[in-house]
Short mmCIF file of C-alpha atoms in Angstrom, two decimals:
data_model
loop_
_atom_site.label_atom_id
_atom_site.label_comp_id
_atom_site.label_asym_id
_atom_site.label_seq_id
_atom_site.Cartn_x
_atom_site.Cartn_y
_atom_site.Cartn_z
CA TYR A 1 -20.54 -58.55 -12.97
CA THR A 2 -20.19 -56.51 -9.80
CA PRO A 3 -16.54 -55.72 -9.05
CA GLY A 4 -15.29 -56.72 -5.62
CA ALA A 5 -13.08 -54.76 -3.23
CA THR A 6 -9.88 -56.35 -4.57
CA ASP A 7 -10.93 -55.62 -8.18
CA ILE A 8 -11.46 -51.97 -7.27
CA THR A 9 -8.13 -51.82 -5.41
CA ASN A 10 -6.27 -53.44 -8.33
CA GLY A 11 -8.09 -51.32 -10.91
CA THR A 12 -8.64 -54.30 -13.22
CA ALA A 13 -10.28 -57.70 -13.32
CA THR A 14 -9.94 -60.43 -15.92
CA LEU A 15 -13.26 -62.01 -16.85
CA THR A 16 -13.11 -65.39 -18.52
CA LEU A 17 -15.81 -66.94 -20.71
CA THR A 18 -15.64 -70.69 -21.22
CA ALA A 19 -17.89 -72.34 -23.82
CA ASN A 20 -17.93 -76.11 -23.26
CA GLY A 21 -18.00 -78.05 -26.51
CA ASN A 22 -20.52 -80.64 -27.70
CA GLY A 23 -19.45 -84.20 -28.12
CA SER A 24 -15.67 -84.57 -28.08
CA CYS A 25 -14.97 -80.87 -28.81
CA ASP A 26 -12.62 -79.08 -26.46
CA PRO A 27 -14.00 -76.01 -24.66
CA ALA A 28 -13.38 -72.55 -26.11
CA VAL A 29 -11.97 -69.98 -23.68
CA ASP A 30 -11.61 -66.22 -24.02
CA ASN A 31 -10.73 -63.42 -21.64
CA MET A 32 -11.63 -59.77 -21.43
CA LEU A 33 -9.98 -57.16 -19.26
CA LEU A 34 -12.32 -54.97 -17.23
CA THR A 35 -10.71 -51.71 -16.13
CA ILE A 36 -12.27 -50.24 -13.00
CA THR A 37 -11.86 -46.47 -12.75
CA PRO A 38 -12.05 -45.06 -9.21
CA ALA A 39 -15.20 -43.01 -8.66
CA PRO A 40 -14.66 -39.28 -8.15
CA LEU A 41 -15.23 -37.84 -4.70
CA ALA A 42 -16.15 -34.22 -3.99
CA GLU A 43 -16.23 -32.76 -0.47
CA ALA A 44 -17.25 -29.09 -0.44
CA GLY A 45 -16.33 -28.78 3.22
CA ASP A 46 -18.08 -27.72 6.38
CA ASP A 47 -20.74 -25.03 6.41
CA LEU A 48 -19.07 -21.68 7.21
CA SER A 49 -19.94 -18.07 7.92
CA VAL A 50 -18.39 -14.71 7.08
CA CYS A 51 -19.22 -11.16 7.96
CA ALA A 52 -20.85 -9.12 5.18
CA GLY A 53 -18.14 -7.38 3.21
CA ASP A 54 -15.63 -10.20 3.76
CA VAL A 55 -14.64 -12.93 1.31
CA LEU A 56 -14.51 -16.68 1.91
CA ASN A 57 -11.10 -18.20 1.25
CA LEU A 58 -11.85 -21.92 1.02
CA SER A 59 -8.19 -22.78 1.64
CA VAL A 60 -8.60 -21.79 5.31
CA SER A 61 -11.55 -24.13 5.91
CA GLY A 62 -9.32 -27.20 5.90
CA THR A 63 -12.24 -29.46 4.98
CA VAL A 64 -12.46 -29.10 1.18
CA SER A 65 -11.20 -32.14 -0.74
CA ALA A 66 -11.61 -34.05 -3.98
CA SER A 67 -10.10 -37.17 -5.49
CA ASN A 68 -10.19 -39.30 -8.65
CA PHE A 69 -11.44 -36.41 -10.80
CA SER A 70 -10.72 -35.21 -14.31
CA SER A 71 -11.79 -31.64 -13.54
CA LEU A 72 -13.40 -29.53 -10.82
CA SER A 73 -16.08 -26.88 -11.00
CA TRP A 74 -17.55 -24.56 -8.34
CA SER A 75 -20.92 -22.86 -8.66
CA SER A 76 -23.08 -20.64 -6.47
CA SER A 77 -26.83 -20.49 -5.87
CA GLY A 78 -26.44 -16.72 -5.49
CA ASP A 79 -24.84 -13.82 -7.29
CA GLY A 80 -21.34 -13.95 -5.80
CA THR A 81 -18.18 -14.78 -7.74
CA PHE A 82 -15.25 -17.18 -7.44
CA ASP A 83 -11.74 -16.03 -8.34
CA ASP A 84 -11.31 -19.37 -10.17
CA THR A 85 -14.12 -21.95 -10.44
CA SER A 86 -11.80 -24.74 -11.59
CA ILE A 87 -9.49 -25.04 -8.56
CA LEU A 88 -10.10 -26.92 -5.33
CA GLU A 89 -9.89 -23.99 -2.91
CA PRO A 90 -10.95 -20.75 -4.59
CA VAL A 91 -11.90 -17.44 -2.97
CA TYR A 92 -15.63 -16.62 -3.02
CA THR A 93 -16.87 -13.03 -2.88
CA PRO A 94 -20.54 -12.86 -1.82
CA GLY A 95 -22.81 -10.77 -4.04
CA VAL A 96 -25.48 -8.26 -3.09
CA ALA A 97 -28.26 -10.90 -3.19
CA ASP A 98 -26.15 -13.30 -1.11
CA ILE A 99 -25.75 -10.64 1.59
CA SER A 100 -29.43 -9.71 1.41
CA ASN A 101 -30.52 -13.37 1.74
CA GLY A 102 -28.00 -14.10 4.50
CA THR A 103 -27.03 -17.47 3.01
CA VAL A 104 -25.79 -18.97 -0.22
CA VAL A 105 -25.15 -22.58 -1.27
CA LEU A 106 -21.78 -23.32 -2.87
CA THR A 107 -21.53 -26.47 -4.98
CA LEU A 108 -18.40 -28.45 -5.85
CA THR A 109 -18.60 -30.84 -8.81
CA ALA A 110 -15.83 -33.38 -9.42
CA SER A 111 -16.07 -34.77 -12.95
CA GLY A 112 -15.15 -38.44 -13.19
CA ASN A 113 -12.52 -40.19 -15.27
CA GLY A 114 -13.53 -42.72 -17.89
CA SER A 115 -17.20 -43.64 -17.62
CA CYS A 116 -17.59 -42.43 -14.01
CA ASP A 117 -20.41 -39.99 -13.29
CA PRO A 118 -19.56 -36.72 -11.56
CA ASP A 119 -19.78 -36.42 -7.78
CA VAL A 120 -21.42 -33.31 -6.33
CA ASP A 121 -21.32 -31.87 -2.82
CA THR A 122 -22.55 -28.60 -1.31
CA MET A 123 -21.80 -26.33 1.62
CA THR A 124 -23.84 -23.44 3.00
CA LEU A 125 -22.18 -20.09 3.54
CA THR A 126 -23.92 -17.85 6.08
CA ILE A 127 -23.29 -14.13 5.63
CA THR A 128 -23.69 -12.24 8.89
CA ALA A 129 -24.73 -8.59 8.70
CA VAL A 130 -22.15 -6.06 9.89
CA PRO A 131 -22.96 -4.60 13.34
CA THR A 132 -23.63 -0.88 13.58
CA ALA A 133 -23.37 1.44 16.59
CA ASP A 134 -24.45 5.07 16.96
CA ALA A 135 -23.93 6.56 20.44
CA GLY A 136 -26.48 9.27 19.72
CA SER A 137 -26.20 13.06 19.77
CA ASP A 138 -23.81 15.12 21.87
CA GLU A 139 -25.64 16.52 24.88
CA THR A 140 -25.14 19.02 27.73
CA ILE A 141 -26.20 18.50 31.38
CA CYS A 142 -25.84 20.35 34.64
CA ALA A 143 -23.02 19.21 36.94
CA ALA A 144 -23.90 16.50 39.47
CA THR A 145 -26.84 15.38 37.32
CA ALA A 146 -27.24 11.84 35.98
CA TYR A 147 -27.95 11.61 32.28
CA ASP A 148 -30.52 9.19 30.84
CA LEU A 149 -29.33 8.44 27.30
CA SER A 150 -32.90 7.57 26.26
CA THR A 151 -33.67 11.33 26.46
CA SER A 152 -31.00 12.26 23.90
CA THR A 153 -32.08 14.40 20.96
CA THR A 154 -30.89 11.49 18.82
CA SER A 155 -31.12 8.30 20.89
CA PRO A 156 -28.38 5.66 20.73
CA THR A 157 -29.01 2.90 18.20
CA ALA A 158 -27.34 -0.36 17.25
CA SER A 159 -28.15 -3.20 14.89
CA ASN A 160 -26.91 -6.69 14.02
CA PHE A 161 -25.22 -7.11 17.41
CA SER A 162 -24.88 -9.93 19.89
CA SER A 163 -24.22 -7.57 22.80
CA VAL A 164 -23.48 -3.91 23.54
CA LEU A 165 -21.01 -2.34 25.94
CA TRP A 166 -20.71 1.29 27.03
CA THR A 167 -17.39 2.65 28.31
CA THR A 168 -16.36 6.11 29.49
CA SER A 169 -13.23 8.22 29.14
CA GLY A 170 -13.97 9.65 32.58
CA ASP A 171 -14.64 8.44 36.10
CA GLY A 172 -18.44 8.31 36.04
CA ALA A 173 -20.56 5.17 36.09
CA PHE A 174 -23.39 3.63 34.07
CA ASP A 175 -26.36 2.06 35.84
CA ASP A 176 -25.93 -0.85 33.35
CA ASN A 177 -23.26 -0.56 30.68
CA THR A 178 -24.62 -3.58 28.76
CA VAL A 179 -27.95 -2.05 27.72
CA LEU A 180 -28.48 0.19 24.71
CA VAL A 181 -29.78 3.25 26.61
CA PRO A 182 -28.32 3.32 30.14
CA VAL A 183 -28.18 6.16 32.65
CA TYR A 184 -24.73 7.75 33.13
CA THR A 185 -23.76 9.47 36.37
CA PRO A 186 -20.72 11.73 35.86
CA GLY A 187 -17.81 11.43 38.28
CA ALA A 188 -15.89 14.25 39.97
CA ASN A 189 -13.24 14.35 37.22
CA ASP A 190 -15.96 14.47 34.54
CA ALA A 191 -17.41 17.60 36.22
CA THR A 192 -13.96 19.17 36.62
CA ASN A 193 -13.04 18.51 32.99
CA GLY A 194 -16.41 19.67 31.73
CA THR A 195 -16.71 16.90 29.13
CA VAL A 196 -16.60 13.12 28.91
#
């Protein structure tokens, strides 16, 4: 017997067996009640990303859900930890291996009621490396001279960035303030102040 949509909505169906008699015997009739337990549903939510060093609070994703379950369980493919694996929207703290790999798969399992099998769903958490910026060593130049930052004793460096931007506290100008090692031409106030 395959339950229909109405059976599932009602949660029960009565199945009747009729045995027709031989000769002049009346038929024998018996019923059984089939209880249909709703299947569990687990939705781990949309794939998300966090910056390395941050935690993932699943309550802010807005896409985690579960229904018709007897219990919930979260697990990780990595070495991070949940503050509580048995609640719907825990906080996940990525581990060292998670950060090193850059991704981790988080799995939500909703155990079923009655004879229902569990439902499992996953989401991928991307862990973005923290950007770094080092403007390089302090340097000295002669007044009215442009300074090429690529010639610094310690050159400027940056990592894990989508873009860079140089700014000045003075009135000079960069030839291109969006490259890692631009050329800076001091302004009149820079020369007067002696530093920038």
